[in-house]
Amino acid sequence: MKQLKKRTLFVLLFAILMVAGLVIFLGLYVANGEEWATFQANRHVYSNGKIAVGTITDRNGTVLYDCETGSYADDATLRRATLHAVGDSAGNIGAGALQLFADLLIDYSPIFGTGGTGSTVALSIDGDLNKVAYEALDGQSGTVALYNYKTGEILCMVSSPAYDPENESEVAAVATGDSAYTGAYLNRFLSSTYTPGSTFKLVTAAAALENLDMENFSYTCTGSITVDGATVTCSGKHGTQTFGECLTNSCNCAFATLALELGGDVLEEYARAAGLLDSSAVNGFTTAAGSFTASPDGSAALAWSGVGQSTNLVNPCAELVLMGCIANSGTAASPTMLSDVTGALGFSVYSEDAGSTTIGWSSGTCSTLKWMMRDNVLNKYSSTLDFGDLTVCAKSGTAEVGEGEPHAWFVGFVDSYTTPYAFVVLVEHGGTGVEAAGKIAAELLAAACG
């Protein structure tokens, strides 16, 4: 009888341990199953360390990469134009879909596991728009992006230089450090920072609107001012101007003077409130953070900071979101590169909300800046740029960077319910903002808005 009781206790203990083990396993499976399935040693979905299931397309269904065959789009220009959005199979480009959306491509399910054929991941980008932007850059280093500030969808994201991932000589040139492909692995839109030039005058303007009496403001520009023994120069002698005219003329002297009145701490506060100093996440990828040094009050460095020079640095993605927020009264959809995901069974399995981004400027300030940026286009840029009937609001920037030509910026948005697009164009050592970057923006908007 005692022996029977011992056996019964042993069986009961064994059953308890079995149940406990099963519960622990199920807990680990639920918590880590997706990570196990997407581990590169899983030969069911990886081949030689490269993901081998799923397809990446643009928003219109054009195949950009077939994971099973390891092949890119048929068009060589399209391959280069979408390289940084898609990524490379070797993993050198960390911000591409092959890295960011590996779990979605594999189509893992906690019930069915991996289906074996993978999912179709549709990016939000339009391949044709990327080609327009890439060709407009014409081999120059830089970045071009356009997104819908209502939905968050990035419709165009180009970084240059790029290379053809199916051209062995170009792949080898990048790998061996050919100077023609310097920084080709880098997604300049997400991972780079640049001196903002006169685009930063929007930050100085916002700070002035909310901290100084600007209602009857006027400023007389004589071509230069002296600050702490140094000279701040302007592009011309603008004479007496209203606040709006100061921005339209991009008057260095006026904005340097405003910066001195505001002080470095206030300018830094407004740059941070604009989202220009902190990194953010785009589909889980962390963007580069900008920087601003609050120079001593009364210093020439502070004066130049208000103009967008000195040690200021901003990330192009942060600039893009700021444009969307100004357009949309202070809040805009956060950017995303993902449009849809279709599982192996043919059903959409994507329901993520991109969320929103809010800057720390009032809606009234955003409205005033919108009007001022619209005036820029109508009274300054229209002699050089043709935006047709589009209600474009914009600001150019020419950022002095020491050796070589200045970096050229052109940022802004279309004030429209049907085409709510914000854009950013940065051409490294391109020269003047309007000529080098503005013309690319005009070409892109013509293609995007018809």
Coordinates of N, CA, C and O in Angstrom, one line a residue, residues 252-318:
N252 N 19.8 88.4 -42.8 CA 20.7 87.9 -41.7 C 20.8 88.9 -40.6 O 20.8 88.6 -39.4
C253 N 20.9 90.2 -40.9 CA 21.0 91.2 -39.9 C 19.8 91.3 -39.0 O 20.0 91.4 -37.8
A254 N 18.6 91.2 -39.6 CA 17.4 91.2 -38.8 C 17.3 90.0 -37.8 O 17.0 90.2 -36.6
F255 N 17.6 88.8 -38.3 CA 17.5 87.6 -37.5 C 18.6 87.5 -36.5 O 18.4 86.9 -35.4
A256 N 19.8 88.0 -36.8 CA 20.9 88.1 -35.9 C 20.5 89.0 -34.7 O 20.7 88.7 -33.5
T257 N 19.9 90.1 -35.0 CA 19.4 91.1 -34.0 C 18.4 90.5 -33.1 O 18.4 90.7 -31.9
L258 N 17.4 89.8 -33.7 CA 16.4 89.1 -32.9 C 17.0 88.1 -32.0 O 16.6 87.9 -30.9
A259 N 18.0 87.3 -32.5 CA 18.6 86.3 -31.7 C 19.3 86.9 -30.5 O 19.2 86.4 -29.4
L260 N 19.9 88.0 -30.7 CA 20.5 88.7 -29.5 C 19.5 89.2 -28.5 O 19.8 89.2 -27.3
E261 N 18.4 89.6 -29.0 CA 17.3 90.0 -28.1 C 16.7 88.9 -27.3 O 16.4 89.0 -26.1
L262 N 16.6 87.7 -28.0 CA 16.0 86.6 -27.4 C 16.9 85.9 -26.4 O 16.5 85.4 -25.3
G263 N 18.2 85.7 -26.7 CA 19.1 85.0 -25.9 C 19.3 83.6 -26.3 O 18.3 83.0 -26.9
G264 N 20.4 83.0 -26.0 CA 20.7 81.6 -26.4 C 19.8 80.6 -25.8 O 19.4 79.6 -26.5
D265 N 19.4 80.7 -24.5 CA 18.6 79.7 -23.9 C 17.2 79.7 -24.5 O 16.6 78.6 -24.7
V266 N 16.6 80.8 -24.9 CA 15.3 80.8 -25.5 C 15.4 80.2 -26.9 O 14.5 79.4 -27.3
L267 N 16.4 80.5 -27.7 CA 16.5 79.9 -29.0 C 16.7 78.4 -28.9 O 16.1 77.6 -29.6
E268 N 17.5 77.9 -27.9 CA 17.6 76.5 -27.7 C 16.3 75.8 -27.3 O 15.9 74.7 -27.8
E269 N 15.5 76.5 -26.5 CA 14.2 76.0 -26.0 C 13.3 75.9 -27.2 O 12.6 74.9 -27.4
Y270 N 13.3 76.8 -28.2 CA 12.4 76.8 -29.3 C 12.9 75.7 -30.4 O 12.0 75.1 -31.0
A271 N 14.2 75.6 -30.5 CA 14.7 74.5 -31.4 C 14.3 73.1 -30.8 O 13.9 72.3 -31.6
R272 N 14.3 73.0 -29.5 CA 14.0 71.7 -28.9 C 12.4 71.5 -29.1 O 12.0 70.4 -29.4
A273 N 11.7 72.5 -28.8 CA 10.2 72.4 -29.0 C 9.8 72.1 -30.4 O 8.8 71.5 -30.6
A274 N 10.7 72.5 -31.4 CA 10.4 72.2 -32.8 C 10.7 70.8 -33.1 O 10.4 70.3 -34.3
G275 N 11.3 70.0 -32.2 CA 11.7 68.6 -32.5 C 13.0 68.5 -33.2 O 13.4 67.4 -33.8
L276 N 13.8 69.6 -33.3 CA 15.1 69.6 -34.1 C 16.3 69.1 -33.3 O 17.3 68.8 -33.9
L277 N 16.2 68.9 -32.0 CA 17.3 68.5 -31.2 C 17.3 67.1 -30.8 O 18.4 66.5 -30.4
D278 N 16.2 66.5 -30.7 CA 16.1 65.1 -30.2 C 15.9 64.1 -31.4 O 15.3 64.5 -32.4
S279 N 16.3 62.9 -31.2 CA 16.1 61.9 -32.2 C 14.7 61.4 -32.0 O 14.0 61.6 -31.0
S280 N 14.2 60.7 -33.1 CA 12.8 60.2 -33.1 C 12.9 58.8 -33.7 O 14.0 58.3 -34.1
A281 N 11.8 58.1 -33.7 CA 11.7 56.7 -34.3 C 10.9 56.7 -35.5 O 9.7 57.2 -35.5
V282 N 11.4 56.1 -36.6 CA 10.6 55.9 -37.8 C 10.6 54.4 -38.1 O 11.6 53.8 -38.4
N283 N 9.5 53.8 -37.8 CA 9.3 52.3 -37.9 C 10.4 51.6 -37.1 O 11.0 50.6 -37.5
G284 N 10.7 52.2 -35.9 CA 11.6 51.5 -35.0 C 13.1 51.9 -35.2 O 13.9 51.6 -34.4
F285 N 13.3 52.7 -36.3 CA 14.7 53.1 -36.5 C 14.9 54.5 -35.9 O 14.1 55.4 -36.1
T286 N 16.0 54.7 -35.1 CA 16.2 55.9 -34.4 C 17.0 56.9 -35.3 O 18.0 56.6 -35.8
T287 N 16.4 58.1 -35.5 CA 17.0 59.1 -36.4 C 18.1 59.8 -35.6 O 18.2 59.8 -34.4
A288 N 18.9 60.5 -36.4 CA 20.0 61.3 -35.8 C 19.4 62.5 -35.1 O 18.5 63.1 -35.5
A289 N 20.0 62.8 -33.9 CA 19.6 64.0 -33.2 C 20.4 65.2 -33.6 O 21.5 65.2 -34.0
G290 N 19.7 66.4 -33.6 CA 20.3 67.6 -33.9 C 21.0 68.2 -32.7 O 21.1 67.6 -31.7
S291 N 21.6 69.4 -32.9 CA 22.3 70.0 -31.8 C 22.2 71.5 -31.9 O 22.1 72.1 -33.0
F292 N 22.3 72.2 -30.7 CA 22.3 73.7 -30.7 C 23.1 74.1 -29.4 O 22.8 73.6 -28.3
T293 N 24.0 74.9 -29.6 CA 24.8 75.4 -28.5 C 24.3 76.8 -28.1 O 24.3 77.7 -29.0
A294 N 23.8 77.0 -26.9 CA 23.3 78.3 -26.4 C 24.5 79.2 -26.1 O 25.1 79.2 -25.0
S295 N 25.0 79.9 -27.2 CA 26.2 80.8 -27.0 C 25.9 81.9 -26.1 O 24.7 82.3 -25.8
P296 N 26.9 82.5 -25.5 CA 26.7 83.6 -24.5 C 26.0 84.8 -25.1 O 26.1 85.1 -26.3
D297 N 25.1 85.4 -24.3 CA 24.4 86.5 -24.7 C 25.3 87.6 -25.2 O 26.3 87.9 -24.6
G298 N 24.9 88.3 -26.3 CA 25.7 89.3 -26.8 C 26.9 88.9 -27.7 O 27.6 89.8 -28.3
S299 N 27.1 87.6 -27.9 CA 28.2 87.1 -28.7 C 27.8 87.0 -30.2 O 26.7 86.9 -30.5
A300 N 28.9 87.1 -31.0 CA 28.7 86.9 -32.4 C 28.2 85.5 -32.7 O 27.4 85.3 -33.7
A301 N 28.6 84.5 -31.9 CA 28.2 83.1 -32.2 C 26.7 83.0 -32.0 O 26.0 82.3 -32.7
L302 N 26.1 83.8 -31.0 CA 24.7 83.8 -30.8 C 24.0 84.4 -32.0 O 22.9 83.9 -32.4
A303 N 24.5 85.5 -32.5 CA 23.9 86.2 -33.6 C 23.9 85.3 -34.8 O 22.8 85.2 -35.5
W304 N 25.0 84.6 -35.1 CA 25.0 83.6 -36.2 C 24.1 82.4 -36.0 O 23.5 81.9 -36.9
S305 N 23.9 82.0 -34.7 CA 23.0 80.9 -34.4 C 21.6 81.2 -34.9 O 20.9 80.4 -35.4
G306 N 21.1 82.5 -34.6 CA 19.8 82.9 -35.0 C 19.6 82.9 -36.5 O 18.5 82.8 -37.0
V307 N 20.7 83.0 -37.2 CA 20.6 83.0 -38.7 C 20.6 81.6 -39.2 O 20.2 81.3 -40.4
G308 N 21.1 80.6 -38.4 CA 21.2 79.2 -38.8 C 22.6 78.7 -39.1 O 22.8 77.7 -39.7
Q309 N 23.6 79.5 -38.7 CA 24.9 79.1 -38.9 C 25.5 78.7 -37.5 O 24.9 78.0 -36.8
S310 N 26.8 79.0 -37.3 CA 27.5 78.6 -36.0 C 27.5 77.1 -35.9 O 27.8 76.4 -36.9
T311 N 27.2 76.5 -34.8 CA 27.3 75.1 -34.5 C 26.0 74.4 -34.7 O 25.9 73.2 -34.3
N312 N 24.9 75.0 -35.1 CA 23.6 74.4 -35.3 C 23.7 73.2 -36.2 O 24.3 73.3 -37.3
L313 N 23.0 72.1 -35.9 CA 22.9 70.9 -36.7 C 21.5 70.4 -36.7 O 20.9 70.3 -35.6
V314 N 20.9 70.0 -37.8 CA 19.6 69.5 -37.8 C 19.5 68.3 -38.7 O 20.3 68.1 -39.6
N315 N 18.6 67.4 -38.4 CA 18.4 66.2 -39.2 C 17.3 66.4 -40.3 O 16.2 67.0 -39.9
P316 N 17.5 66.0 -41.5 CA 16.4 66.3 -42.5 C 15.0 65.7 -42.2 O 14.0 66.3 -42.5
C317 N 15.0 64.5 -41.6 CA 13.7 64.0 -41.2 C 13.0 64.9 -40.2 O 11.8 65.1 -40.3
A318 N 13.7 65.4 -39.2 CA 13.2 66.3 -38.2 C 12.7 67.6 -38.9 O 11.6 68.1 -38.5

